[in-house]
mmCIF file of C-alpha atoms in Angstrom:
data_model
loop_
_atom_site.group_PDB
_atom_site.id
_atom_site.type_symbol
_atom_site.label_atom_id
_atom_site.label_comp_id
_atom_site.label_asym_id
_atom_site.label_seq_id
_atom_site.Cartn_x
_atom_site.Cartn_y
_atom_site.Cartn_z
ATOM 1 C CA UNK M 1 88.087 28.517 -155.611
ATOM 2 C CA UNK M 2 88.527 32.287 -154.639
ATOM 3 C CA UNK M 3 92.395 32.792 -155.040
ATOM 4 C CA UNK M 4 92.668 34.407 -152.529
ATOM 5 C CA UNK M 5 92.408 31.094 -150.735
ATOM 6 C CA UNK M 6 95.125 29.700 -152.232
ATOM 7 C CA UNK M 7 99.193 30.491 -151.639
ATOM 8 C CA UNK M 8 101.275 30.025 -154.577
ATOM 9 C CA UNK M 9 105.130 30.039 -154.829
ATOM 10 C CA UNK M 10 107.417 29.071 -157.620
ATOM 11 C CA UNK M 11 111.197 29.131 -158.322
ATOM 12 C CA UNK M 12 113.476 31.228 -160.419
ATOM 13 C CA UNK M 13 115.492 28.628 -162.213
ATOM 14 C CA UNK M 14 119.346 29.321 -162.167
ATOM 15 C CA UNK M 15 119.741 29.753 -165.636
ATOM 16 C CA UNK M 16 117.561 33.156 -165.219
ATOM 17 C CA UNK M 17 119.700 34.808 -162.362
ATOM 18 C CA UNK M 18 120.338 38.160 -163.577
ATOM 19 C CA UNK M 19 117.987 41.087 -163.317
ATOM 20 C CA UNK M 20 116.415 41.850 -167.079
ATOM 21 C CA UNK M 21 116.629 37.606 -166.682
ATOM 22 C CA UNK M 22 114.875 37.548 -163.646
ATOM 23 C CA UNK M 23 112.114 40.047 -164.813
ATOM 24 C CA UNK M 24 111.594 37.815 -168.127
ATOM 25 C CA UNK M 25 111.629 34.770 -166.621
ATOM 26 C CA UNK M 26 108.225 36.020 -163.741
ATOM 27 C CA UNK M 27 106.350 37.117 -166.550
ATOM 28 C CA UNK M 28 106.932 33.691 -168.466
ATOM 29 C CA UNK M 29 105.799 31.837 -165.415
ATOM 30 C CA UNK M 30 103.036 34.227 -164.782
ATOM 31 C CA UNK M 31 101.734 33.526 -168.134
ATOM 32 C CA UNK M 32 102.076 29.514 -167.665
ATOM 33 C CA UNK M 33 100.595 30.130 -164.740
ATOM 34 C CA UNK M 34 97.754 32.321 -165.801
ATOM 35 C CA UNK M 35 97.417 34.546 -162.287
ATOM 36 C CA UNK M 36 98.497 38.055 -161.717
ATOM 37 C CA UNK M 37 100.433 37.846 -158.409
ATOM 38 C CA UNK M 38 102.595 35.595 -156.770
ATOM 39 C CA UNK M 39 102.655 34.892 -153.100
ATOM 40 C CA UNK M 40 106.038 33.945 -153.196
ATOM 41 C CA UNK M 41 108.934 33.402 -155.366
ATOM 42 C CA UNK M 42 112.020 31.262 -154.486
ATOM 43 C CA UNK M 43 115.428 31.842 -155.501
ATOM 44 C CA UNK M 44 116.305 28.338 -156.347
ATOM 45 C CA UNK M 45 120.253 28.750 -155.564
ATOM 46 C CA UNK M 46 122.812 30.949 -154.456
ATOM 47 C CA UNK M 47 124.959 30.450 -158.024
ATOM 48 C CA UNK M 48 125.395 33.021 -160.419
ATOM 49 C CA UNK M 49 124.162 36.747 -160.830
ATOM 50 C CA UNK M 50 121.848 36.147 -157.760
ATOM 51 C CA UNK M 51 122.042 39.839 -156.536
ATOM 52 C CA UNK M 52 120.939 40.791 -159.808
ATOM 53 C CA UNK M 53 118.056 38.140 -159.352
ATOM 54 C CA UNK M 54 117.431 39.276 -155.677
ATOM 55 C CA UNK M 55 116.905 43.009 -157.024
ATOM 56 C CA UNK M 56 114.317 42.427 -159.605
ATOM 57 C CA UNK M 57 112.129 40.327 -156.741
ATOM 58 C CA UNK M 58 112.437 43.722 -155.144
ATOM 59 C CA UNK M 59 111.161 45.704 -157.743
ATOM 60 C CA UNK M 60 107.967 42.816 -158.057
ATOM 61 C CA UNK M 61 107.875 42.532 -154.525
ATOM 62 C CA UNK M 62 107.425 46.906 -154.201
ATOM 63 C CA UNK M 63 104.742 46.327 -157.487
ATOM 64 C CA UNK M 64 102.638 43.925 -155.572
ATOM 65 C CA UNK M 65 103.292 41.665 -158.366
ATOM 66 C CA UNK M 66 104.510 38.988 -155.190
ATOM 67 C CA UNK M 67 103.331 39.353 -152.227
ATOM 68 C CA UNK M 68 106.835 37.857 -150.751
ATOM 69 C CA UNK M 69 109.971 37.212 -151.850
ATOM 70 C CA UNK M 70 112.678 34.449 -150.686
ATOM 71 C CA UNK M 71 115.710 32.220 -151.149
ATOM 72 C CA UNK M 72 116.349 28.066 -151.109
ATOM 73 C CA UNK M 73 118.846 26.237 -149.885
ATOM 74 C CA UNK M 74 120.846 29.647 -148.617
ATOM 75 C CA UNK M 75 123.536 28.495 -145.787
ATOM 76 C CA UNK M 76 123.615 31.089 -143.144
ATOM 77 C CA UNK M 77 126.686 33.157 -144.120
ATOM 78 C CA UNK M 78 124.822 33.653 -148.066
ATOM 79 C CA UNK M 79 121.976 34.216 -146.413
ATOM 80 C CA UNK M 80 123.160 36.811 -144.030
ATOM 81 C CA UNK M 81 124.878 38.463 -147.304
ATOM 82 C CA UNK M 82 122.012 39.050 -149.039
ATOM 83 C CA UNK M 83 119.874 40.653 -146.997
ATOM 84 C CA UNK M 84 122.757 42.830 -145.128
ATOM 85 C CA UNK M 85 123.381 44.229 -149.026
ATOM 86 C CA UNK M 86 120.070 44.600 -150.177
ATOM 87 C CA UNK M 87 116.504 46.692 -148.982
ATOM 88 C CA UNK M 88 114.150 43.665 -148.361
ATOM 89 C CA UNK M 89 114.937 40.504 -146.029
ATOM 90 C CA UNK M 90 114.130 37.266 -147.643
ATOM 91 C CA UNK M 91 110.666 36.117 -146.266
ATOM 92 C CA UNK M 92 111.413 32.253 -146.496
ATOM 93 C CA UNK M 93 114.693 30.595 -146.833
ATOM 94 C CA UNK M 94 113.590 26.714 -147.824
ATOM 95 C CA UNK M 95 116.464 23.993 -147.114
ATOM 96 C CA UNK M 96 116.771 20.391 -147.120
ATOM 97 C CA UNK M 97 115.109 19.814 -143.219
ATOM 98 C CA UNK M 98 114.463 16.718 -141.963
ATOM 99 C CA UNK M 99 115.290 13.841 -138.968
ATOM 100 C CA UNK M 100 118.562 13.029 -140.387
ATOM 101 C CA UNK M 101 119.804 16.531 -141.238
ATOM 102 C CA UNK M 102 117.982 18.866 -138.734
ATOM 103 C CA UNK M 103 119.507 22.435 -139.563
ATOM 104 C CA UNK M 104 119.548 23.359 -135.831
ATOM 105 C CA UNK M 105 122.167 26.091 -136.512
ATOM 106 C CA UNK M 106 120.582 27.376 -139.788
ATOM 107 C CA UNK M 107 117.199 27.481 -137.792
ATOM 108 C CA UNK M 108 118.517 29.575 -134.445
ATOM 109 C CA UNK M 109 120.032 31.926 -137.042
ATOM 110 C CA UNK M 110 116.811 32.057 -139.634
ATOM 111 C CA UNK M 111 114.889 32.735 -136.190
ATOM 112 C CA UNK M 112 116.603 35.588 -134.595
ATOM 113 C CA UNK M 113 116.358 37.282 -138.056
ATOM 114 C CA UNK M 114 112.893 36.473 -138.472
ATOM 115 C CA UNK M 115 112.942 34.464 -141.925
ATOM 116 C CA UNK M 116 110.920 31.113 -142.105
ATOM 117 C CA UNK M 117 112.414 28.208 -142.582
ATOM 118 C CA UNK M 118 110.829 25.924 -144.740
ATOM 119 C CA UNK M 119 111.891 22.305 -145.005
ATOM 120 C CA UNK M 120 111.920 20.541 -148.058
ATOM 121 C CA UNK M 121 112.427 17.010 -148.193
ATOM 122 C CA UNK M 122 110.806 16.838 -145.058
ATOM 123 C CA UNK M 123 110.492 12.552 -145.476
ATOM 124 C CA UNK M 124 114.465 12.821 -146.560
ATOM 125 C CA UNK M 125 113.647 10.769 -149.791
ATOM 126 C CA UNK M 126 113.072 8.164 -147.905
ATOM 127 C CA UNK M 127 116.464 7.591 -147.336
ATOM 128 C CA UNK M 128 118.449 5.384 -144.862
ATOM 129 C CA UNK M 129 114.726 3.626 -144.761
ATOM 130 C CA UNK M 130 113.219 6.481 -142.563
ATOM 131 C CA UNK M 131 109.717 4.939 -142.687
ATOM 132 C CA UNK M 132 110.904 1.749 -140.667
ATOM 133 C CA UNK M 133 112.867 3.926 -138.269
ATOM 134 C CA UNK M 134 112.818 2.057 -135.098
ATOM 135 C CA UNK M 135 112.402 5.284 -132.712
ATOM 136 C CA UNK M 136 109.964 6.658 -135.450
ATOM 137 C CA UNK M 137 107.630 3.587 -135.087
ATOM 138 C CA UNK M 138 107.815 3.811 -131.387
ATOM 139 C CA UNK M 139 106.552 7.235 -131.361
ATOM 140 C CA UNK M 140 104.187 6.609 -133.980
ATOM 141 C CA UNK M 141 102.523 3.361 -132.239
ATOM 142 C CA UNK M 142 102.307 5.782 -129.157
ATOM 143 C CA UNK M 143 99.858 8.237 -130.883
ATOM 144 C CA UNK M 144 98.075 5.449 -133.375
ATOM 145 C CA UNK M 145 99.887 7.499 -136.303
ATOM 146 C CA UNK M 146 102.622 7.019 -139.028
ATOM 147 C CA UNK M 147 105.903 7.621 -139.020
ATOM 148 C CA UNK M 148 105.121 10.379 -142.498
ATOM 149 C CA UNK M 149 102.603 12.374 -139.433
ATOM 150 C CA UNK M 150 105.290 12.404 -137.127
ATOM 151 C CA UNK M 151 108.034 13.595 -139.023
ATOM 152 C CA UNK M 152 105.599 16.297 -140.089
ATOM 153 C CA UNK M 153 104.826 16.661 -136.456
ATOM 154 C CA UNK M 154 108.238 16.928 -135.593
ATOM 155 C CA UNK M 155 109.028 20.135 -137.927
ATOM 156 C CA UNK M 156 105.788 21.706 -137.392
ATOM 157 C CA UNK M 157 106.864 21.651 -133.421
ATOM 158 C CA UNK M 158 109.788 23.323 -134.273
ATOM 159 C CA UNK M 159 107.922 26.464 -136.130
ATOM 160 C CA UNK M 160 109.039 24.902 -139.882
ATOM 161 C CA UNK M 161 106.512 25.159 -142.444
ATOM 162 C CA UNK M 162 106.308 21.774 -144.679
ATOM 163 C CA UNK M 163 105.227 21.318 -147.623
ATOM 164 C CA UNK M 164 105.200 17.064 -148.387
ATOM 165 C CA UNK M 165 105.243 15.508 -151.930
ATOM 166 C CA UNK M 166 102.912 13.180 -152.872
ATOM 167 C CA UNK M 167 100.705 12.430 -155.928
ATOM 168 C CA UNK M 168 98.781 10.150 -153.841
ATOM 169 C CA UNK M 169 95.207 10.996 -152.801
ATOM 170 C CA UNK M 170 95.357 9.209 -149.698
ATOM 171 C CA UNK M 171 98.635 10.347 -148.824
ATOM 172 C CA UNK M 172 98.009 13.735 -149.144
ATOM 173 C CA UNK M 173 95.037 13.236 -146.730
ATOM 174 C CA UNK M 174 97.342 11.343 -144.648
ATOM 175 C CA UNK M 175 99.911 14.374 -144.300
ATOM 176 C CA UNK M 176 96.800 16.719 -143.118
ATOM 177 C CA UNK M 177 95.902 14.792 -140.610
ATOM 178 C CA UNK M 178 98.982 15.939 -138.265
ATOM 179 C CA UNK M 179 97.120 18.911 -136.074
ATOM 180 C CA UNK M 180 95.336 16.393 -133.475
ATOM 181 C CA UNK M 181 98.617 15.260 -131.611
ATOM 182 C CA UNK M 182 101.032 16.340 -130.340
ATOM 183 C CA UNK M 183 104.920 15.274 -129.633
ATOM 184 C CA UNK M 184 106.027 15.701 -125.982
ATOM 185 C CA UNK M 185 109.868 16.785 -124.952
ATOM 186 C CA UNK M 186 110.795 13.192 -124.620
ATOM 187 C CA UNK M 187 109.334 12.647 -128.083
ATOM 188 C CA UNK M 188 111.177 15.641 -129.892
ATOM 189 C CA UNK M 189 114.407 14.448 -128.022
ATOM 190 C CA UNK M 190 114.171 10.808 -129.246
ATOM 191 C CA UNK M 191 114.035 12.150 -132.810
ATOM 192 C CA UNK M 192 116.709 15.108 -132.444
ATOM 193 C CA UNK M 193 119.005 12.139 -131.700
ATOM 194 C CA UNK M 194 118.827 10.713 -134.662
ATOM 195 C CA UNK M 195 120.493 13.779 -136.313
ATOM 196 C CA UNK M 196 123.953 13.247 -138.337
ATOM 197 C CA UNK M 197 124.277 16.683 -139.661
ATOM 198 C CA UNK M 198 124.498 15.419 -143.076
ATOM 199 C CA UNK M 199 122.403 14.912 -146.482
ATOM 200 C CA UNK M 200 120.965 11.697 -147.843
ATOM 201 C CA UNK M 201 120.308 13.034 -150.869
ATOM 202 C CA UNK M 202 123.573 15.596 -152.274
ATOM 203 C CA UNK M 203 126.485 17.134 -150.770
ATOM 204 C CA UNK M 204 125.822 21.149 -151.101
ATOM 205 C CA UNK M 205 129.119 21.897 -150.607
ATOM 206 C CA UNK M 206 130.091 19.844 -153.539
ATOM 207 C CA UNK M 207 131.776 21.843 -155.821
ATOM 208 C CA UNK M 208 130.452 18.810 -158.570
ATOM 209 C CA UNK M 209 126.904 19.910 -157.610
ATOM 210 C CA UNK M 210 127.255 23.547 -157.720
ATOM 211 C CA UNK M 211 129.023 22.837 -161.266
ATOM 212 C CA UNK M 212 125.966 20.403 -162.553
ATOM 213 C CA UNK M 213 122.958 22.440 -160.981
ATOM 214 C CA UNK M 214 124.906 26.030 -162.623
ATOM 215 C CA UNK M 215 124.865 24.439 -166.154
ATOM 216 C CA UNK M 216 121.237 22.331 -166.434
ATOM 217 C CA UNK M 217 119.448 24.215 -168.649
ATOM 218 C CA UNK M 218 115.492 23.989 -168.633
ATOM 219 C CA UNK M 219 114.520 26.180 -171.906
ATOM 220 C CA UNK M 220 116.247 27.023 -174.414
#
């Protein structure tokens, strides 16, 4: 396959925050990964010498070494730091984005700056048994889909690019098959009610989190 047909992103661990880190820690990946440009590489948090982190991207990003550069799970006021401090915006920010924590604030403010959101754990785990969802299955029944293709639905109405997780064949090809429906306002209302402004899978603003995720180490 041509690569230019294909768009590749990885993360920068936070354990390599820091610029010579940062720098390091690309051409490691590029190696594992065997390619000579990115198309974009994440920040993974906003812990540690991110700045540092942020201004080596910018020196790849000016190289054409990536052909964008961004952040994950950035909360508006970090997010609004960085790129007020630095030269280039953050292309992407990716955050936890799905029907029971819908990021309506963090998505008004990513879209008057003009930075993608991207939503990861679009299917929230399956947490709080999404899947079964009563309002889900309703809408689903109503366009002979699943509840996965309408969550998927759901964010891609909204202008949020998602990215599912499977390992599954058929569920891959099940999470393509999303672009021959489409919700209507009653639809996108039903599931916007379901919002509770909260995680089913870790507290951010846990200062236990920030303490575990700053300290896991994943080389030597």
């Amino acid at each position: 396959m041509p690569r230019e047909e294909l768009f590749v992103t990885t993360k920068l661990w936070v354990q390599d925050h820091g610029y010579d880190n940062t720098l390091n820690a690309f051409d490691t990946s590029m190696k594992k990964l065997g390619l000579d440009y990115l198309d974009l590489y994440l920040i993974h948090k906003p812990y540690g010498d991110y700045y540092g982190a942020w201004r080596a991207m910018e020196r790849l990003y000016k190289e054409g070494r990536l052909r964008a550069i961004g952040v994950t799970s950035f909360w508006n006021e970090r997010l609004a730091d960085l790129f007020n401090c630095n030269e280039v915006k953050p292309a992407v920010n990716q955050i936890e984005t799905n029907v029971w924590n819908q990021k309506w604030d963090e998505a008004a403010f990513m879209k008057q700056h003009h930075i993608q959101q991207e939503a990861w754990a679009p299917f929230a785990e399956g947490n709080n048994d999404v899947f079964k969802n009563p309002v889900l299955l309703q809408i689903a029944h109503k366009y002979n889909k699943t509840t996965g293709q309408v969550m998927l639905r759901w964010l891609l109405q909204r202008g949020i690019v998602v990215i599912p997780k499977s390992v599954h064949k058929e569920r891959m090809e099940e999470n393509m098959n999303v672009f021959d429906f489409q919700l209507d306002e009653t639809d996108m209302e039903a599931i916007r009610s379901l919002d509770t402004k909260k995680s089913t899978i870790y507290d951010e603003m846990d200062p236990q989190i920030s303490l575990f995720i700053g300290s896991r180490k994943i080389h030597d």
